[in-house]
XYZ file of C-alpha atoms in Angstrom:
536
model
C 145.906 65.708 30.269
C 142.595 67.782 29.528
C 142.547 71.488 29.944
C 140.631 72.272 32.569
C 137.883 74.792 32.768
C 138.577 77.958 34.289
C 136.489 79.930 36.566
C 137.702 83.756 36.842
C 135.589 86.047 39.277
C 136.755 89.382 39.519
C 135.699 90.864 42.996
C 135.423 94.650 42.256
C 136.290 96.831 44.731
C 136.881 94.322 47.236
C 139.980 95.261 49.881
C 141.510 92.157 51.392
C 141.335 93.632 54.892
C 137.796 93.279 55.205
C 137.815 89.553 54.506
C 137.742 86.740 57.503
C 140.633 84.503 55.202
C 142.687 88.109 55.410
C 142.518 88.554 59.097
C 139.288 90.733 59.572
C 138.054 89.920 63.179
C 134.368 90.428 61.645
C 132.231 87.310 60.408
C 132.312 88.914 57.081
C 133.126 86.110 54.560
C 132.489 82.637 56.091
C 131.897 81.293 52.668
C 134.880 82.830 50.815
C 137.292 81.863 53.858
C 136.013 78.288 53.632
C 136.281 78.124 49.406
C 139.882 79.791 50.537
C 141.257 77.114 52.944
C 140.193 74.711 49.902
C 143.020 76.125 47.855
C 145.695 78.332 47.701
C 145.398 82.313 49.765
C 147.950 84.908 48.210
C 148.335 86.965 51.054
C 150.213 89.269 49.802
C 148.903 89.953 46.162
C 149.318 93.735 44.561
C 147.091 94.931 42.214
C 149.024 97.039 38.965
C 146.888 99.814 39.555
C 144.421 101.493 42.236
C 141.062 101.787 39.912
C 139.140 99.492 37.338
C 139.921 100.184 33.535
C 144.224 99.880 34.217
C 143.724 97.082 36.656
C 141.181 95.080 34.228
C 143.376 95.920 31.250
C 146.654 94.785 33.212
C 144.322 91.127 34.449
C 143.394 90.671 30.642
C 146.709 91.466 28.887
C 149.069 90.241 31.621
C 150.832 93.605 31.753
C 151.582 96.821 33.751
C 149.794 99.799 33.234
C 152.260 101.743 31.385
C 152.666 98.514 29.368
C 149.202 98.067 27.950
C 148.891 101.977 28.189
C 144.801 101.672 28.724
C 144.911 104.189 32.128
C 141.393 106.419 31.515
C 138.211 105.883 29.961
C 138.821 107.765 27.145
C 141.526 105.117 25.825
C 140.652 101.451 24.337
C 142.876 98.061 24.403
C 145.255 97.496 21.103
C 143.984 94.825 18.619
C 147.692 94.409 18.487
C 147.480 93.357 22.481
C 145.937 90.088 22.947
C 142.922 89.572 24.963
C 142.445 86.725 27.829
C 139.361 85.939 26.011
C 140.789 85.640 22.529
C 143.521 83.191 23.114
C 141.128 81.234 25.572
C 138.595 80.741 22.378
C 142.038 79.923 20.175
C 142.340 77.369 22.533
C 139.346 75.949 21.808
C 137.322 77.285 24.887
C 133.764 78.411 25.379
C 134.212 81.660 26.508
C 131.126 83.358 28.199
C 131.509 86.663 30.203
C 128.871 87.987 33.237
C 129.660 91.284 34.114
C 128.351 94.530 36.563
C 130.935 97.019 36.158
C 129.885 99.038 33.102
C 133.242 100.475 32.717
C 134.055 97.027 31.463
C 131.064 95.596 30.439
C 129.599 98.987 28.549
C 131.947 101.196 27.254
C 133.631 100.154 23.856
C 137.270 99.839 25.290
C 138.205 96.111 24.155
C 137.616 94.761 26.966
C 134.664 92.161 25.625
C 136.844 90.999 22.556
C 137.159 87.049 22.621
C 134.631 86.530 24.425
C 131.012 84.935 22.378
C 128.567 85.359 24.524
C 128.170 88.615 27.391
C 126.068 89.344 29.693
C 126.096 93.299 30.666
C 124.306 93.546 34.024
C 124.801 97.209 33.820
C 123.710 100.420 31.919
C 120.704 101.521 31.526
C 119.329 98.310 29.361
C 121.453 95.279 30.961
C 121.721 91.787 29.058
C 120.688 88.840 30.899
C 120.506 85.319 29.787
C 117.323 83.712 28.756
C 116.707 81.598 31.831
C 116.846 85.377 33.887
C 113.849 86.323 31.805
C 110.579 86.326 34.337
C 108.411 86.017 31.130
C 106.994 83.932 29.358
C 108.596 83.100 25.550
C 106.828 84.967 23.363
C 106.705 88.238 25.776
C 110.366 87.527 26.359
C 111.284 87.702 22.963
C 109.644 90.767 22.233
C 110.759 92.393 25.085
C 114.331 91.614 24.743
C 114.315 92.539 21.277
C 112.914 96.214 21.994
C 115.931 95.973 24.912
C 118.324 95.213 22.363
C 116.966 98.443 20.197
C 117.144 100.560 23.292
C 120.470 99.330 24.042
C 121.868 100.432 20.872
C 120.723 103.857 21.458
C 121.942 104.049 24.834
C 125.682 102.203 24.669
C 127.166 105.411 22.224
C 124.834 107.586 25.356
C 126.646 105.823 27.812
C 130.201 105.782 26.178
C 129.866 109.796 25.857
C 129.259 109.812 29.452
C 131.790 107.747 30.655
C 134.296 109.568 28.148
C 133.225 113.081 28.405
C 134.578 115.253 31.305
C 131.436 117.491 30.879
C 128.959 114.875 31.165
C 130.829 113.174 33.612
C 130.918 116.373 36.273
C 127.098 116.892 35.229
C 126.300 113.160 36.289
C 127.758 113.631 40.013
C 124.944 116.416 41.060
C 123.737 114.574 43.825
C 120.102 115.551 42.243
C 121.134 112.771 39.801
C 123.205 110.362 41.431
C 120.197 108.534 42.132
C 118.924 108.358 38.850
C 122.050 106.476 37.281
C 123.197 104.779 40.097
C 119.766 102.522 40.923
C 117.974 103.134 37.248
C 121.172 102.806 34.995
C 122.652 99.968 37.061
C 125.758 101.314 38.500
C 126.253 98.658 40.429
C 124.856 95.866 38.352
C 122.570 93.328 39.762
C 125.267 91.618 41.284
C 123.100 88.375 43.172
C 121.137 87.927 39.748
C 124.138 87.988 37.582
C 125.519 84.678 40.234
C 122.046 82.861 40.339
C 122.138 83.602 36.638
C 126.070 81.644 36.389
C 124.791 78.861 38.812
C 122.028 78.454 36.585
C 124.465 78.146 33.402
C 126.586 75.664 35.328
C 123.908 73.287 35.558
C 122.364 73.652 32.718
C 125.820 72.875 31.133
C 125.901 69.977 32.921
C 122.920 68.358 31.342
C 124.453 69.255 28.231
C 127.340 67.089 29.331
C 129.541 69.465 26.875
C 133.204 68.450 26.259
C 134.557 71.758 25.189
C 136.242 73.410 27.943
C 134.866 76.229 29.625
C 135.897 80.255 30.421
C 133.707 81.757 32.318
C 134.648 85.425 33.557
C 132.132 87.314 36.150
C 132.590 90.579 37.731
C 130.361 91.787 41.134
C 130.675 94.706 42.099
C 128.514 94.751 45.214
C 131.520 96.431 47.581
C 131.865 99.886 45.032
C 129.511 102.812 46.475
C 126.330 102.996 46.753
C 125.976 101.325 49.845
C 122.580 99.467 50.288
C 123.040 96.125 51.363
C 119.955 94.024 52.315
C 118.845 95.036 56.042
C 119.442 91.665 57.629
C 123.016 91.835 56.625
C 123.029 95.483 57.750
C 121.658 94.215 61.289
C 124.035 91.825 61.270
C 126.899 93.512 61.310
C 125.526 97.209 62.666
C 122.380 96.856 64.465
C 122.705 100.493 65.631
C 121.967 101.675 62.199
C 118.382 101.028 62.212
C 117.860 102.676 65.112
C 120.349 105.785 64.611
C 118.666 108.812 62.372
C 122.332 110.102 62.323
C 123.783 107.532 60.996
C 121.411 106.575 58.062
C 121.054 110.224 57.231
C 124.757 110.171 56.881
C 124.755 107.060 54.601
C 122.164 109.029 52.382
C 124.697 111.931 52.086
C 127.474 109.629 50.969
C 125.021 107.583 48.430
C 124.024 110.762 47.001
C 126.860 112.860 46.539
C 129.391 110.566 43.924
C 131.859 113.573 43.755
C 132.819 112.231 47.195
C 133.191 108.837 46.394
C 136.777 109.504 44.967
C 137.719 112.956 45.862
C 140.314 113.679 48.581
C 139.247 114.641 52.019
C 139.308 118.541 52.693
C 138.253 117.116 56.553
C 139.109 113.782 57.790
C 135.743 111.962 58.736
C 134.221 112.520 61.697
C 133.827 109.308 64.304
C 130.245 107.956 63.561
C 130.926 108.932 59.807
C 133.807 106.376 59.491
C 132.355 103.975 61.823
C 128.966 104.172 59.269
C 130.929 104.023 55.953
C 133.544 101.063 57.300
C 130.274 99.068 58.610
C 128.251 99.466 55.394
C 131.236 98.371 53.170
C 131.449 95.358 55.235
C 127.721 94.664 55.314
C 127.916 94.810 51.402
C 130.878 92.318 51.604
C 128.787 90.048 53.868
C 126.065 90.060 51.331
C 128.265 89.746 48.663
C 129.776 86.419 50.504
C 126.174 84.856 51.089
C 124.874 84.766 47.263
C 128.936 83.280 46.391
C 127.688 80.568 48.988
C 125.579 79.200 46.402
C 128.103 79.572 43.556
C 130.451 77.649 45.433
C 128.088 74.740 46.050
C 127.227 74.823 42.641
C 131.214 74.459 42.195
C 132.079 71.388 44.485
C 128.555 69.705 42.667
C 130.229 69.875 39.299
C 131.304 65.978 37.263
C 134.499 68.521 36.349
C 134.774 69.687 40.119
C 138.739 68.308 39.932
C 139.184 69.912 36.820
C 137.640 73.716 37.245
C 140.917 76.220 38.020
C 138.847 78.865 39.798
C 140.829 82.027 40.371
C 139.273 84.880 42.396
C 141.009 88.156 42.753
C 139.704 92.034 43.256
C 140.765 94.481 40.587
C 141.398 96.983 43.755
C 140.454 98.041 47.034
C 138.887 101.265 48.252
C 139.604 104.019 50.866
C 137.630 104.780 53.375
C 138.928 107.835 54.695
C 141.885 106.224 55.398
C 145.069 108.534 54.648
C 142.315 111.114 54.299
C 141.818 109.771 50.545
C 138.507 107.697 49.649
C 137.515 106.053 47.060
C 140.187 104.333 44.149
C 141.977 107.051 42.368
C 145.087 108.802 43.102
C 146.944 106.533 46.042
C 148.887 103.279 46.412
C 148.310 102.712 50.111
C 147.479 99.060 50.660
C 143.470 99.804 50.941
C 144.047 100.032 47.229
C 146.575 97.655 45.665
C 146.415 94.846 48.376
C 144.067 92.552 46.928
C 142.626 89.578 47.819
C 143.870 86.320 44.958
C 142.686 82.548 45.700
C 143.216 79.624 43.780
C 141.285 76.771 43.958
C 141.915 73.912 41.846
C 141.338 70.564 43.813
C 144.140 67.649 42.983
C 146.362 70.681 41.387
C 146.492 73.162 44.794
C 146.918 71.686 47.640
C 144.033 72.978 50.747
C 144.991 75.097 53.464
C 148.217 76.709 51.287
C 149.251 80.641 52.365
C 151.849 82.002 50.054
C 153.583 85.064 51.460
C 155.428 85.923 48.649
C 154.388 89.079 47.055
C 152.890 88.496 43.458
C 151.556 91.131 40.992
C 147.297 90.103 40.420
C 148.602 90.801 36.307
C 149.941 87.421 36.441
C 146.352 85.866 36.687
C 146.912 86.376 32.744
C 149.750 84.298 33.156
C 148.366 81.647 35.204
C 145.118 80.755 33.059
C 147.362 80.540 30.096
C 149.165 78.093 31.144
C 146.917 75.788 33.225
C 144.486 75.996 29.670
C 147.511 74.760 27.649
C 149.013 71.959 29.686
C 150.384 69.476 27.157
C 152.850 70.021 24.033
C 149.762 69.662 21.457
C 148.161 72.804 22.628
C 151.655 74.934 22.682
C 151.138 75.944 18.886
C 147.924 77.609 19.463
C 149.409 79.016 22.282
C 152.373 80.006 20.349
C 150.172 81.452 17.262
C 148.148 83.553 19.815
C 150.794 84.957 21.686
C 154.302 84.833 19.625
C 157.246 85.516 21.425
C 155.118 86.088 24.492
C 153.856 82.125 24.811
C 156.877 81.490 26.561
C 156.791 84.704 28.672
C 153.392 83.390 29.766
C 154.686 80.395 30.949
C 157.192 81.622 32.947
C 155.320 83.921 34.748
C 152.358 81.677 35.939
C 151.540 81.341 39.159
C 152.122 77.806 40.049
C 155.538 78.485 39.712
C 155.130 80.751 43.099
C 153.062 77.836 44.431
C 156.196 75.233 44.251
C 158.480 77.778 45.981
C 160.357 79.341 42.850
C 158.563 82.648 42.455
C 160.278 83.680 38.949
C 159.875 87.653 39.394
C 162.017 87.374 43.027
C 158.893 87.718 45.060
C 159.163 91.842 43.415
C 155.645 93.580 42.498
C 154.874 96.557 41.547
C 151.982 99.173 41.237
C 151.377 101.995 38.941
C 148.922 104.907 39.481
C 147.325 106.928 37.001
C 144.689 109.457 38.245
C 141.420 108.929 36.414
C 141.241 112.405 34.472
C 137.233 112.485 34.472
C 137.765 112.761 38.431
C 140.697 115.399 38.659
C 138.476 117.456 35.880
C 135.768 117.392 38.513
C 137.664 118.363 41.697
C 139.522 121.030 39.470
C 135.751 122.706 39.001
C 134.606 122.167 42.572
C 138.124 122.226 44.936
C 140.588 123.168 43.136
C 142.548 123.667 46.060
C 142.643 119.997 46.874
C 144.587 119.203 43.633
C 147.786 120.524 44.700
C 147.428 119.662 48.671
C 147.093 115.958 47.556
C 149.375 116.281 44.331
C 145.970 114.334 42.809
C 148.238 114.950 38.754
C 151.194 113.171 39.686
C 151.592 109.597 38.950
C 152.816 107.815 41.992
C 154.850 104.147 41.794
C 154.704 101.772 44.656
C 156.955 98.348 44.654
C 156.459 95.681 47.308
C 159.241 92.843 47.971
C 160.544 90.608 50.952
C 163.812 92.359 53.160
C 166.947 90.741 52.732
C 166.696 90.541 56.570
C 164.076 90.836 59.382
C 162.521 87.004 58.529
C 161.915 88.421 54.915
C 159.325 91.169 56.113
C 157.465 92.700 53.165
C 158.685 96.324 52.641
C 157.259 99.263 49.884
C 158.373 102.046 48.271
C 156.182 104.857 47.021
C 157.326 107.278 44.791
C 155.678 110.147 43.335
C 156.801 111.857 40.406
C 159.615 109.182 39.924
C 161.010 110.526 43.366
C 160.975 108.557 46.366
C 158.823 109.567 48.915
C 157.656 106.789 51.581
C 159.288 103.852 52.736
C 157.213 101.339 55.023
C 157.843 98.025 56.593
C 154.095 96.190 55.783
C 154.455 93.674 58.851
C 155.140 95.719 61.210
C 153.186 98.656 60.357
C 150.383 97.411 58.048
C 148.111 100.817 58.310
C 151.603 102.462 56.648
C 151.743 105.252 58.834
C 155.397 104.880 59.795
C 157.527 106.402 57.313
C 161.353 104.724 57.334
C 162.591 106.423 54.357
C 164.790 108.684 55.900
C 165.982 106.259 58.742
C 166.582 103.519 55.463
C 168.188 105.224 52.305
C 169.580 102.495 51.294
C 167.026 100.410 51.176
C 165.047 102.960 49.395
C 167.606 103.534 47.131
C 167.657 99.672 46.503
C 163.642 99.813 45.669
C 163.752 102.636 43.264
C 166.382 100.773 41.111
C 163.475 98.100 40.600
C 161.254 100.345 40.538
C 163.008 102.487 37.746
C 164.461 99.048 35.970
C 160.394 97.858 36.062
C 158.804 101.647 34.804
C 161.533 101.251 31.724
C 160.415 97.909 30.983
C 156.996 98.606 30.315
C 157.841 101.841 28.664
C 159.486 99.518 26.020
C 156.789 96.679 25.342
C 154.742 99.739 25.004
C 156.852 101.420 22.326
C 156.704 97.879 20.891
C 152.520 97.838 20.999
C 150.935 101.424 21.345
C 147.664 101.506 22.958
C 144.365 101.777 21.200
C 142.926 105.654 21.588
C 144.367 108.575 23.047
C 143.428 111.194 25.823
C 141.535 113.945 24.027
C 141.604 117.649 25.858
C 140.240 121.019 25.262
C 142.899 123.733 25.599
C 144.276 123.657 29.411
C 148.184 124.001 28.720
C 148.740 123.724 32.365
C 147.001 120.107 32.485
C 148.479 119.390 28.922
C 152.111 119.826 31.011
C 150.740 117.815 33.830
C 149.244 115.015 31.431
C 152.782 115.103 29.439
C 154.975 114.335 32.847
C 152.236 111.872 33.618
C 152.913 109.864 30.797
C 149.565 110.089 28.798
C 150.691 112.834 26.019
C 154.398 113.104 23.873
């Protein structure tokens, strides 16, 4: 048995509710529900954590937040904590990364060890392959080696931005918004960076290469700034061409990036909601048409049976629901319910649902041990991962897929508020910190009732106490709060939940993160930050 390549797309910012395959009565993904029905749908997948460098960190480590402790930007993976992309290439893989996020693909947080070749689509000088290059050779070369020397200069630019709470509150004027969001490549160039992976497909299959492939991609079409194409805009809100209110109101929100994570002091008007919820799904209908191609390029392949492609979102986003937006102090399911397909034809059967809850860490898990299938390859995996190569095993997904889930069909969320963000709502409403409790870290578990057909309850706590208690099938916009009509059912989720924050407290005792939060002299946040976790 060969190890089969492995295709891992990482759907930033995508919510599962907004996808056809997920229930959404809009034609928003016809391509992504038909690669779906191909494989195996996780309908009920949970994200570790509500924003990108935890939930990334978790999907490349296999482990919980508090685990892998990388929860802000200011913090970096462990050498001591094995990458995806390392033991892949110990395996013997080509490992080749295309990324848009730059919190993953710019700053210097670990997150590119293992892999040989990446391609950064954003920052302010992205990194594209060869065959992306408009120019001619010897123009090409020269230009891309004055990007590289540009690139150098910016990266340690763009790393004090991302890590600095100063230049971070500076960068959300909406005078400059703008500048870094469309110039500096917020968003990546999301339908480049997929021609540019179709175009490495088939060029690899010329090459008729036996080593097996890795090939990680993140889009992240779905974040904010909204500006999809207009024919998917039309498509899915013709009014907006026509309605000065409502594209003056999509400026605003384009503009003004403080408001693309802080609470709501107002809940959004009607048209405002109906504008943002119809440009996010615009974006994810654009998003879907440029995968179209992808997935052709997929079902094309000679290794067709033998590509394991896994797509999953590293979190959702609010949209004014539970007056929150954006991705950074909630675990409402517009954050941590995530979309997670496998497709893997001969090895997953078509058309399979799995309602079992499943934690999106154990993606990890699952590549592991599809890419070591036979007892040859179990002492690199072994070497790679010590004690943990059996741990890996256990905990991949296929296990789910033949009906004995081997974490009780328990998963669990963790939320730590991104600092850079609470540092900029403390200097514009500080008032909003404390209505929202935006410093306290907030657990959410989701598992199956012992009765009621198995329906999928969840338990949010904040501050290790229990506050909300909701039963997901019958009141999926969790707005029903059974906590106090079901104590003991709470009580029976914040034993797991407790039992599940200790055991990551200990394999990170075991293997301390990389960095540590810095801060300038606030004892009141230091006291905050300490009960948070982040500081002894």
């Amino acid at each position: 048995m060969t190890s089969p390549d492995v295709i891992f797309i990482v759907l930033d910012t995508q919510r599962a509710d907004r996808l056809g395959c997920y229930g959404h009565t809009r034609p928003t993904s016809p391509n992504l529900d038909r690669f779906a029905a191909e494989g195996a749908l996780f309908e009920r997948a949970v994200s570790p954590a509500q924003w990108t460098i935890p939930s990334h960190a978790s999907l490349f480590t296999g482990l919980y937040p508090t685990a892998h402790g990388v929860t802000q930007s200011s913090q970096s993976l462990s050498a001591n904590r094995p990458h995806l992309a390392e033991v892949m290439r110990r395996l013997g893989y080509e490992t080749i990364g295309f990324c848009n996020n730059p919190l993953v693909g710019v700053l210097n947080n670990g997150f590119k060890r293992g892999f040989q070749t990446f391609y950064n689509y954003g920052g302010a000088f992205p990194s594209v392959p060869d065959s992306s290059n408009p120019w001619p050779w010897p123009v090409s070369r020269l230009a891309e080696s004055y990007t590289q020397f540009l690139r150098r200069i910016s990266y340690p630019i763009q790393n004090f931005v991302g890590r600095s709470d100063l230049a971070f509150r500076i960068s959300l004027h909406a005078w400059l918004t703008p500048l870094w969001s469309k110039i500096a490549n917020f968003k990546g160039q999301n339908e480049r960076s997929t021609q540019d992976v179709v175009q490495f497909l088939q060029d690899r299959e010329e090459n008729t290469s036996d080593q097996p492939l890795f090939l990680f991609m993140n889009l992240m079409e779905t974040h904010l700034p909204f500006w999809a194409p207009a024919e998917f805009v039309d498509r899915i809100a013709p009014y907006f061409r026509h309605s000065k209110e409502a594209r003056a109101i999509m400026r605003t929100w384009n503009r003004e990036a403080y408001r693309w994570a802080a609470p709501l002091a107002e809940p959004l008007d009607e048209l405002e909601e109906r504008v943002l919820k119809d440009m996010y799904d615009a974006e994810v209908a654009y998003q879907d048409y440029y995968l179209g191609a992808l997935f052709e390029t997929l079902a094309q392949r000679r290794r067709n049976r033998d590509t394991l492609t896994i797509i999953v979102a590293d979190h959702g986003d609010g949209l004014g629901d539970h007056n929150f937006f954006g991705h950074a102090f909630v675990a409402y399911d517009e954050l941590v319910r995530v979309p997670l397909i496998m497709h893997w034809p001969g090895k997953v059967a078509a058309e399979t649902r799995v309602a079992a809850p499943v934690s999106t860490r154990r993606v990890f898990h699952t590549i592991l041990d599809a890419a070591a299938p036979t007892a040859e390859q179990s002492p690199a995996l072994d070497e790679a991962l010590g004690d943990d190569a059996g741990h890996a095993r256990r905990l991949s997904l296929r296990h789910t897929l033949a009906g004995r889930d081997p974490e009780q069909e328990t998963a669990f969320s963790e939320i730590y508020p991104p600092l850079n963000f609470v540092k900029a709502i403390e200097s514009r409403q500080p008032e909003l910190l404390a209505r929202y409790r935006c410093l306290s870290p907030r657990r959410a578990v989701v598992r199956p009732a012992r009765e009621d057909a198995g329906a999928p309850l969840k338990l949010i706590t904040v501050d290790d106490t229990p506050e909300e208690l909701y039963n997901l099938a019958a009141d999926p916009p969790e707005m029903d709060n059974r906590l106090a009509a079901d104590p003991l059912v709470a009580a029976a989720l914040a034993l797991a939940l407790d039992q599940m924050a200790q055991r990551a407290a200990r394999e990170h005792e075991a293997q301390p993160a990389g960095a540590t939060v810095e801060l300038d002299g606030d004892e009141l946040l230091r006291q905050r930050l300490r009960g948070l976790g982040y500081l002894e």
